[in-house]
Amino acid sequence: MSTGLLVPPMRQTQVFVPELVYFEPDALNYSKGQRIFEWAQQQGLPIHMTTSHNRITNLPGDSDIEKYKIAKRTLVVGIRKTLKFEPSKPSAEYAIPIATGCMAHCHYCYLQTTLGAKPYIRVYVNTDDIMKAAKQYIEERAPEITRFEAACTSDPVGLEHISGSLKELIEFMAQEPLGRLRFVTKFHHVEPLLHLKHNKHTRFRFSVNADYVIKNFEPATSSFYERISAAGKVAQAGYPLGFIIAPIIWHEGWEKGYQELLEKLKEALPSEATSDLTFELIQHRFTKTAKTVIQQRYPKTKLELDETKRKYKWGRWGQGKYVYSDDQANALREFITEQIFEKFPQSSIDYFT
Ligand code: SF4
């Protein structure tokens, strides 16, 4: 029986259309590059050529914040030159690079620091080279299964109508007995992926959160209702499904917020979605660099970034992170874990970090 917790949104989140498009010259030697070029022309978008994305320094905008906003609506179409994949623990063995950057404005997003002064969106047209490299990684680890995470540096579902890269990866991985694909999204534009032959080798995850977090820190993403409706469709299409609750944020009324989140998930999901469901739980953390960047770009953010309220965790590369105290982290983990197993007794929790 419906509890009335789920309210359809007043308006639909539209697919992303950039304001500016740049092409690196070699990109047009690939059919995907040509296709994106034609799409940009049909959309009537300003198209520029650039010898390299590194040379895009003159984006319009009177202030740094304006330039940042424009950059997030700028698409660069190029070639992925580095085919050495980065590790992607704990969710997968490797990050598979199909895009970099994202049009959404989540205040806490780590791309703000990892992409630094280059927050524009890059899509790569040489997917065949990327899949060839993935095949080598799979062969190296045989007979072990190798998992690839496609959302480490972007939200690829939000770009699928432009690039079509997830379709290629899903169909490629369906043919690989020892290869698995996974990605996470905050967008609901899943239609182009529903009818693909995936062979259950792709785990489709949605990023979800307490109402307070979505409302205050995730501008320009699909609403919770849209994400959950999309999750239902994905489950009906037979994909293994998962949810990432991240970042878990300690806020006033957090217990109620996360309890309601799990209640809403239970209410909305069709029964076939719950038999092989995974959860990944990631608590909020920040670095000193991230704090500076976030406060410049989102000066009015309500994100709590007070080092004195946090525990310092030393990092491998020198730069440590501020995480919740052990007491707070344990309280969050215990409460959310209980809620998950109460509502979804057959699901599994992959990790809490
Ligand atoms: Fe970052 Fe994901 Fe938000 Fe995009 S949707 S800004 S990748 S957290």
mmCIF file with all atom_site columns, N, CA and C and ligand atoms in Angstrom, residues 68 72 101-112 151-155 184-187 207 217-221 298, ligand 1:
data_model
loop_
_atom_site.group_PDB
_atom_site.id
_atom_site.type_symbol
_atom_site.label_atom_id
_atom_site.label_alt_id
_atom_site.label_comp_id
_atom_site.label_asym_id
_atom_site.label_entity_id
_atom_site.label_seq_id
_atom_site.pdbx_PDB_ins_code
_atom_site.Cartn_x
_atom_site.Cartn_y
_atom_site.Cartn_z
_atom_site.occupancy
_atom_site.B_iso_or_equiv
_atom_site.pdbx_formal_charge
_atom_site.auth_seq_id
_atom_site.auth_comp_id
_atom_site.auth_asym_id
_atom_site.auth_atom_id
_atom_site.pdbx_PDB_model_num
ATOM   1  N  N   . TYR A 1 68  ? 33.057 29.082 -14.599 1.00 0.00 ? 68  TYR A N   1
ATOM   2  C  CA  . TYR A 1 68  ? 32.887 27.698 -14.146 1.00 0.00 ? 68  TYR A CA  1
ATOM   3  C  C   . TYR A 1 68  ? 31.553 27.139 -14.637 1.00 0.00 ? 68  TYR A C   1
ATOM   4  N  N   . LYS A 1 72  ? 30.930 24.014 -17.351 1.00 0.00 ? 72  LYS A N   1
ATOM   5  C  CA  . LYS A 1 72  ? 30.116 22.827 -17.082 1.00 0.00 ? 72  LYS A CA  1
ATOM   6  C  C   . LYS A 1 72  ? 29.059 22.608 -18.171 1.00 0.00 ? 72  LYS A C   1
ATOM   7  N  N   . GLY A 1 101 ? 34.167 14.752 -16.549 1.00 0.00 ? 101 GLY A N   1
ATOM   8  C  CA  . GLY A 1 101 ? 33.415 15.985 -16.280 1.00 0.00 ? 101 GLY A CA  1
ATOM   9  C  C   . GLY A 1 101 ? 31.918 15.726 -16.269 1.00 0.00 ? 101 GLY A C   1
ATOM   10 N  N   . CYS A 1 102 ? 31.174 16.676 -15.720 1.00 0.00 ? 102 CYS A N   1
ATOM   11 C  CA  . CYS A 1 102 ? 29.737 16.463 -15.537 1.00 0.00 ? 102 CYS A CA  1
ATOM   12 C  C   . CYS A 1 102 ? 29.026 17.816 -15.502 1.00 0.00 ? 102 CYS A C   1
ATOM   13 N  N   . MET A 1 103 ? 27.808 17.823 -16.033 1.00 0.00 ? 103 MET A N   1
ATOM   14 C  CA  . MET A 1 103 ? 27.039 19.072 -16.124 1.00 0.00 ? 103 MET A CA  1
ATOM   15 C  C   . MET A 1 103 ? 26.277 19.401 -14.848 1.00 0.00 ? 103 MET A C   1
ATOM   16 N  N   . ALA A 1 104 ? 26.208 18.450 -13.925 1.00 0.00 ? 104 ALA A N   1
ATOM   17 C  CA  . ALA A 1 104 ? 25.471 18.714 -12.683 1.00 0.00 ? 104 ALA A CA  1
ATOM   18 C  C   . ALA A 1 104 ? 26.328 19.571 -11.734 1.00 0.00 ? 104 ALA A C   1
ATOM   19 N  N   . HIS A 1 105 ? 25.706 20.022 -10.642 1.00 0.00 ? 105 HIS A N   1
ATOM   20 C  CA  . HIS A 1 105 ? 26.385 20.949 -9.730  1.00 0.00 ? 105 HIS A CA  1
ATOM   21 C  C   . HIS A 1 105 ? 26.360 20.464 -8.286  1.00 0.00 ? 105 HIS A C   1
ATOM   22 N  N   . CYS A 1 106 ? 26.648 19.193 -8.077  1.00 0.00 ? 106 CYS A N   1
ATOM   23 C  CA  . CYS A 1 106 ? 26.648 18.696 -6.699  1.00 0.00 ? 106 CYS A CA  1
ATOM   24 C  C   . CYS A 1 106 ? 27.777 19.399 -5.933  1.00 0.00 ? 106 CYS A C   1
ATOM   25 N  N   . HIS A 1 107 ? 27.425 20.044 -4.844  1.00 0.00 ? 107 HIS A N   1
ATOM   26 C  CA  . HIS A 1 107 ? 28.416 20.854 -4.125  1.00 0.00 ? 107 HIS A CA  1
ATOM   27 C  C   . HIS A 1 107 ? 29.602 20.028 -3.642  1.00 0.00 ? 107 HIS A C   1
ATOM   28 N  N   . TYR A 1 108 ? 29.334 18.794 -3.274  1.00 0.00 ? 108 TYR A N   1
ATOM   29 C  CA  . TYR A 1 108 ? 30.374 17.965 -2.642  1.00 0.00 ? 108 TYR A CA  1
ATOM   30 C  C   . TYR A 1 108 ? 31.222 17.202 -3.647  1.00 0.00 ? 108 TYR A C   1
ATOM   31 N  N   . CYS A 1 109 ? 30.928 17.315 -4.949  1.00 0.00 ? 109 CYS A N   1
ATOM   32 C  CA  . CYS A 1 109 ? 31.524 16.421 -5.960  1.00 0.00 ? 109 CYS A CA  1
ATOM   33 C  C   . CYS A 1 109 ? 33.057 16.489 -5.971  1.00 0.00 ? 109 CYS A C   1
ATOM   34 N  N   . TYR A 1 110 ? 33.720 15.346 -5.942  1.00 0.00 ? 110 TYR A N   1
ATOM   35 C  CA  . TYR A 1 110 ? 35.187 15.360 -5.903  1.00 0.00 ? 110 TYR A CA  1
ATOM   36 C  C   . TYR A 1 110 ? 35.800 15.765 -7.247  1.00 0.00 ? 110 TYR A C   1
ATOM   37 N  N   . LEU A 1 111 ? 34.984 15.782 -8.318  1.00 0.00 ? 111 LEU A N   1
ATOM   38 C  CA  . LEU A 1 111 ? 35.528 16.222 -9.615  1.00 0.00 ? 111 LEU A CA  1
ATOM   39 C  C   . LEU A 1 111 ? 35.976 17.681 -9.553  1.00 0.00 ? 111 LEU A C   1
ATOM   40 N  N   . GLN A 1 112 ? 35.396 18.430 -8.620  1.00 0.00 ? 112 GLN A N   1
ATOM   41 C  CA  . GLN A 1 112 ? 35.796 19.844 -8.523  1.00 0.00 ? 112 GLN A CA  1
ATOM   42 C  C   . GLN A 1 112 ? 37.275 19.973 -8.242  1.00 0.00 ? 112 GLN A C   1
ATOM   43 N  N   . ALA A 1 151 ? 31.913 5.237  -14.139 1.00 0.00 ? 151 ALA A N   1
ATOM   44 C  CA  . ALA A 1 151 ? 31.425 6.541  -13.666 1.00 0.00 ? 151 ALA A CA  1
ATOM   45 C  C   . ALA A 1 151 ? 32.401 7.204  -12.693 1.00 0.00 ? 151 ALA A C   1
ATOM   46 N  N   . CYS A 1 152 ? 33.694 6.888  -12.812 1.00 0.00 ? 152 CYS A N   1
ATOM   47 C  CA  . CYS A 1 152 ? 34.653 7.463  -11.856 1.00 0.00 ? 152 CYS A CA  1
ATOM   48 C  C   . CYS A 1 152 ? 34.896 8.938  -12.108 1.00 0.00 ? 152 CYS A C   1
ATOM   49 N  N   . THR A 1 153 ? 34.804 9.359  -13.362 1.00 0.00 ? 153 THR A N   1
ATOM   50 C  CA  . THR A 1 153 ? 35.172 10.742 -13.680 1.00 0.00 ? 153 THR A CA  1
ATOM   51 C  C   . THR A 1 153 ? 34.030 11.503 -14.350 1.00 0.00 ? 153 THR A C   1
ATOM   52 N  N   . SER A 1 154 ? 32.822 10.927 -14.304 1.00 0.00 ? 154 SER A N   1
ATOM   53 C  CA  . SER A 1 154 ? 31.712 11.559 -15.008 1.00 0.00 ? 154 SER A CA  1
ATOM   54 C  C   . SER A 1 154 ? 30.407 10.888 -14.585 1.00 0.00 ? 154 SER A C   1
ATOM   55 N  N   . ASP A 1 155 ? 29.285 11.389 -15.136 1.00 0.00 ? 155 ASP A N   1
ATOM   56 C  CA  . ASP A 1 155 ? 28.018 10.656 -14.997 1.00 0.00 ? 155 ASP A CA  1
ATOM   57 C  C   . ASP A 1 155 ? 27.607 10.243 -16.410 1.00 0.00 ? 155 ASP A C   1
ATOM   58 N  N   . VAL A 1 184 ? 27.297 4.395  -12.047 1.00 0.00 ? 184 VAL A N   1
ATOM   59 C  CA  . VAL A 1 184 ? 26.303 4.989  -11.157 1.00 0.00 ? 184 VAL A CA  1
ATOM   60 C  C   . VAL A 1 184 ? 25.841 6.295  -11.777 1.00 0.00 ? 184 VAL A C   1
ATOM   61 N  N   . THR A 1 185 ? 24.595 6.643  -11.504 1.00 0.00 ? 185 THR A N   1
ATOM   62 C  CA  . THR A 1 185 ? 24.077 7.875  -12.096 1.00 0.00 ? 185 THR A CA  1
ATOM   63 C  C   . THR A 1 185 ? 23.114 8.607  -11.172 1.00 0.00 ? 185 THR A C   1
ATOM   64 N  N   . LYS A 1 186 ? 22.975 9.900  -11.441 1.00 0.00 ? 186 LYS A N   1
ATOM   65 C  CA  . LYS A 1 186 ? 21.935 10.701 -10.792 1.00 0.00 ? 186 LYS A CA  1
ATOM   66 C  C   . LYS A 1 186 ? 20.952 11.190 -11.852 1.00 0.00 ? 186 LYS A C   1
ATOM   67 N  N   . PHE A 1 187 ? 20.998 10.580 -13.016 1.00 0.00 ? 187 PHE A N   1
ATOM   68 C  CA  . PHE A 1 187 ? 20.083 10.979 -14.095 1.00 0.00 ? 187 PHE A CA  1
ATOM   69 C  C   . PHE A 1 187 ? 19.126 9.841  -14.423 1.00 0.00 ? 187 PHE A C   1
ATOM   70 N  N   . SER A 1 207 ? 22.471 6.766  -7.648  1.00 0.00 ? 207 SER A N   1
ATOM   71 C  CA  . SER A 1 207 ? 22.906 7.465  -6.451  1.00 0.00 ? 207 SER A CA  1
ATOM   72 C  C   . SER A 1 207 ? 21.659 8.073  -5.809  1.00 0.00 ? 207 SER A C   1
ATOM   73 N  N   . PHE A 1 217 ? 22.089 20.027 -2.025  1.00 0.00 ? 217 PHE A N   1
ATOM   74 C  CA  . PHE A 1 217 ? 23.450 19.893 -2.566  1.00 0.00 ? 217 PHE A CA  1
ATOM   75 C  C   . PHE A 1 217 ? 23.547 19.288 -3.959  1.00 0.00 ? 217 PHE A C   1
ATOM   76 N  N   . GLU A 1 218 ? 22.416 19.005 -4.619  1.00 0.00 ? 218 GLU A N   1
ATOM   77 C  CA  . GLU A 1 218 ? 22.512 18.306 -5.910  1.00 0.00 ? 218 GLU A CA  1
ATOM   78 C  C   . GLU A 1 218 ? 21.769 19.045 -7.037  1.00 0.00 ? 218 GLU A C   1
ATOM   79 N  N   . PRO A 1 219 ? 22.072 20.342 -7.252  1.00 0.00 ? 219 PRO A N   1
ATOM   80 C  CA  . PRO A 1 219 ? 21.371 21.037 -8.338  1.00 0.00 ? 219 PRO A CA  1
ATOM   81 C  C   . PRO A 1 219 ? 21.705 20.425 -9.705  1.00 0.00 ? 219 PRO A C   1
ATOM   82 N  N   . ALA A 1 220 ? 20.738 20.522 -10.607 1.00 0.00 ? 220 ALA A N   1
ATOM   83 C  CA  . ALA A 1 220 ? 20.910 20.102 -12.011 1.00 0.00 ? 220 ALA A CA  1
ATOM   84 C  C   . ALA A 1 220 ? 21.035 18.587 -12.182 1.00 0.00 ? 220 ALA A C   1
ATOM   85 N  N   . THR A 1 221 ? 20.506 17.828 -11.229 1.00 0.00 ? 221 THR A N   1
ATOM   86 C  CA  . THR A 1 221 ? 20.422 16.371 -11.411 1.00 0.00 ? 221 THR A CA  1
ATOM   87 C  C   . THR A 1 221 ? 18.936 16.005 -11.509 1.00 0.00 ? 221 THR A C   1
ATOM   88 N  N   . TYR A 1 298 ? 30.529 27.632 -4.658  1.00 0.00 ? 298 TYR A N   1
ATOM   89 C  CA  . TYR A 1 298 ? 29.165 27.633 -4.094  1.00 0.00 ? 298 TYR A CA  1
ATOM   90 C  C   . TYR A 1 298 ? 29.205 28.368 -2.760  1.00 0.00 ? 298 TYR A C   1
HETATM 91 FE FE1 . SF4 B 2 .   ? 29.635 14.974 -9.583  1.00 0.00 ? 1   SF4 B FE1 1
HETATM 92 FE FE2 . SF4 B 2 .   ? 27.946 12.911 -9.915  1.00 0.00 ? 1   SF4 B FE2 1
HETATM 93 FE FE3 . SF4 B 2 .   ? 27.011 15.293 -9.182  1.00 0.00 ? 1   SF4 B FE3 1
HETATM 94 FE FE4 . SF4 B 2 .   ? 27.960 14.937 -11.640 1.00 0.00 ? 1   SF4 B FE4 1
HETATM 95 S  S1  . SF4 B 2 .   ? 26.151 13.938 -10.768 1.00 0.00 ? 1   SF4 B S1  1
HETATM 96 S  S2  . SF4 B 2 .   ? 28.377 16.707 -10.286 1.00 0.00 ? 1   SF4 B S2  1
HETATM 97 S  S3  . SF4 B 2 .   ? 29.651 13.491 -11.273 1.00 0.00 ? 1   SF4 B S3  1
HETATM 98 S  S4  . SF4 B 2 .   ? 28.403 13.987 -7.984  1.00 0.00 ? 1   SF4 B S4  1
#
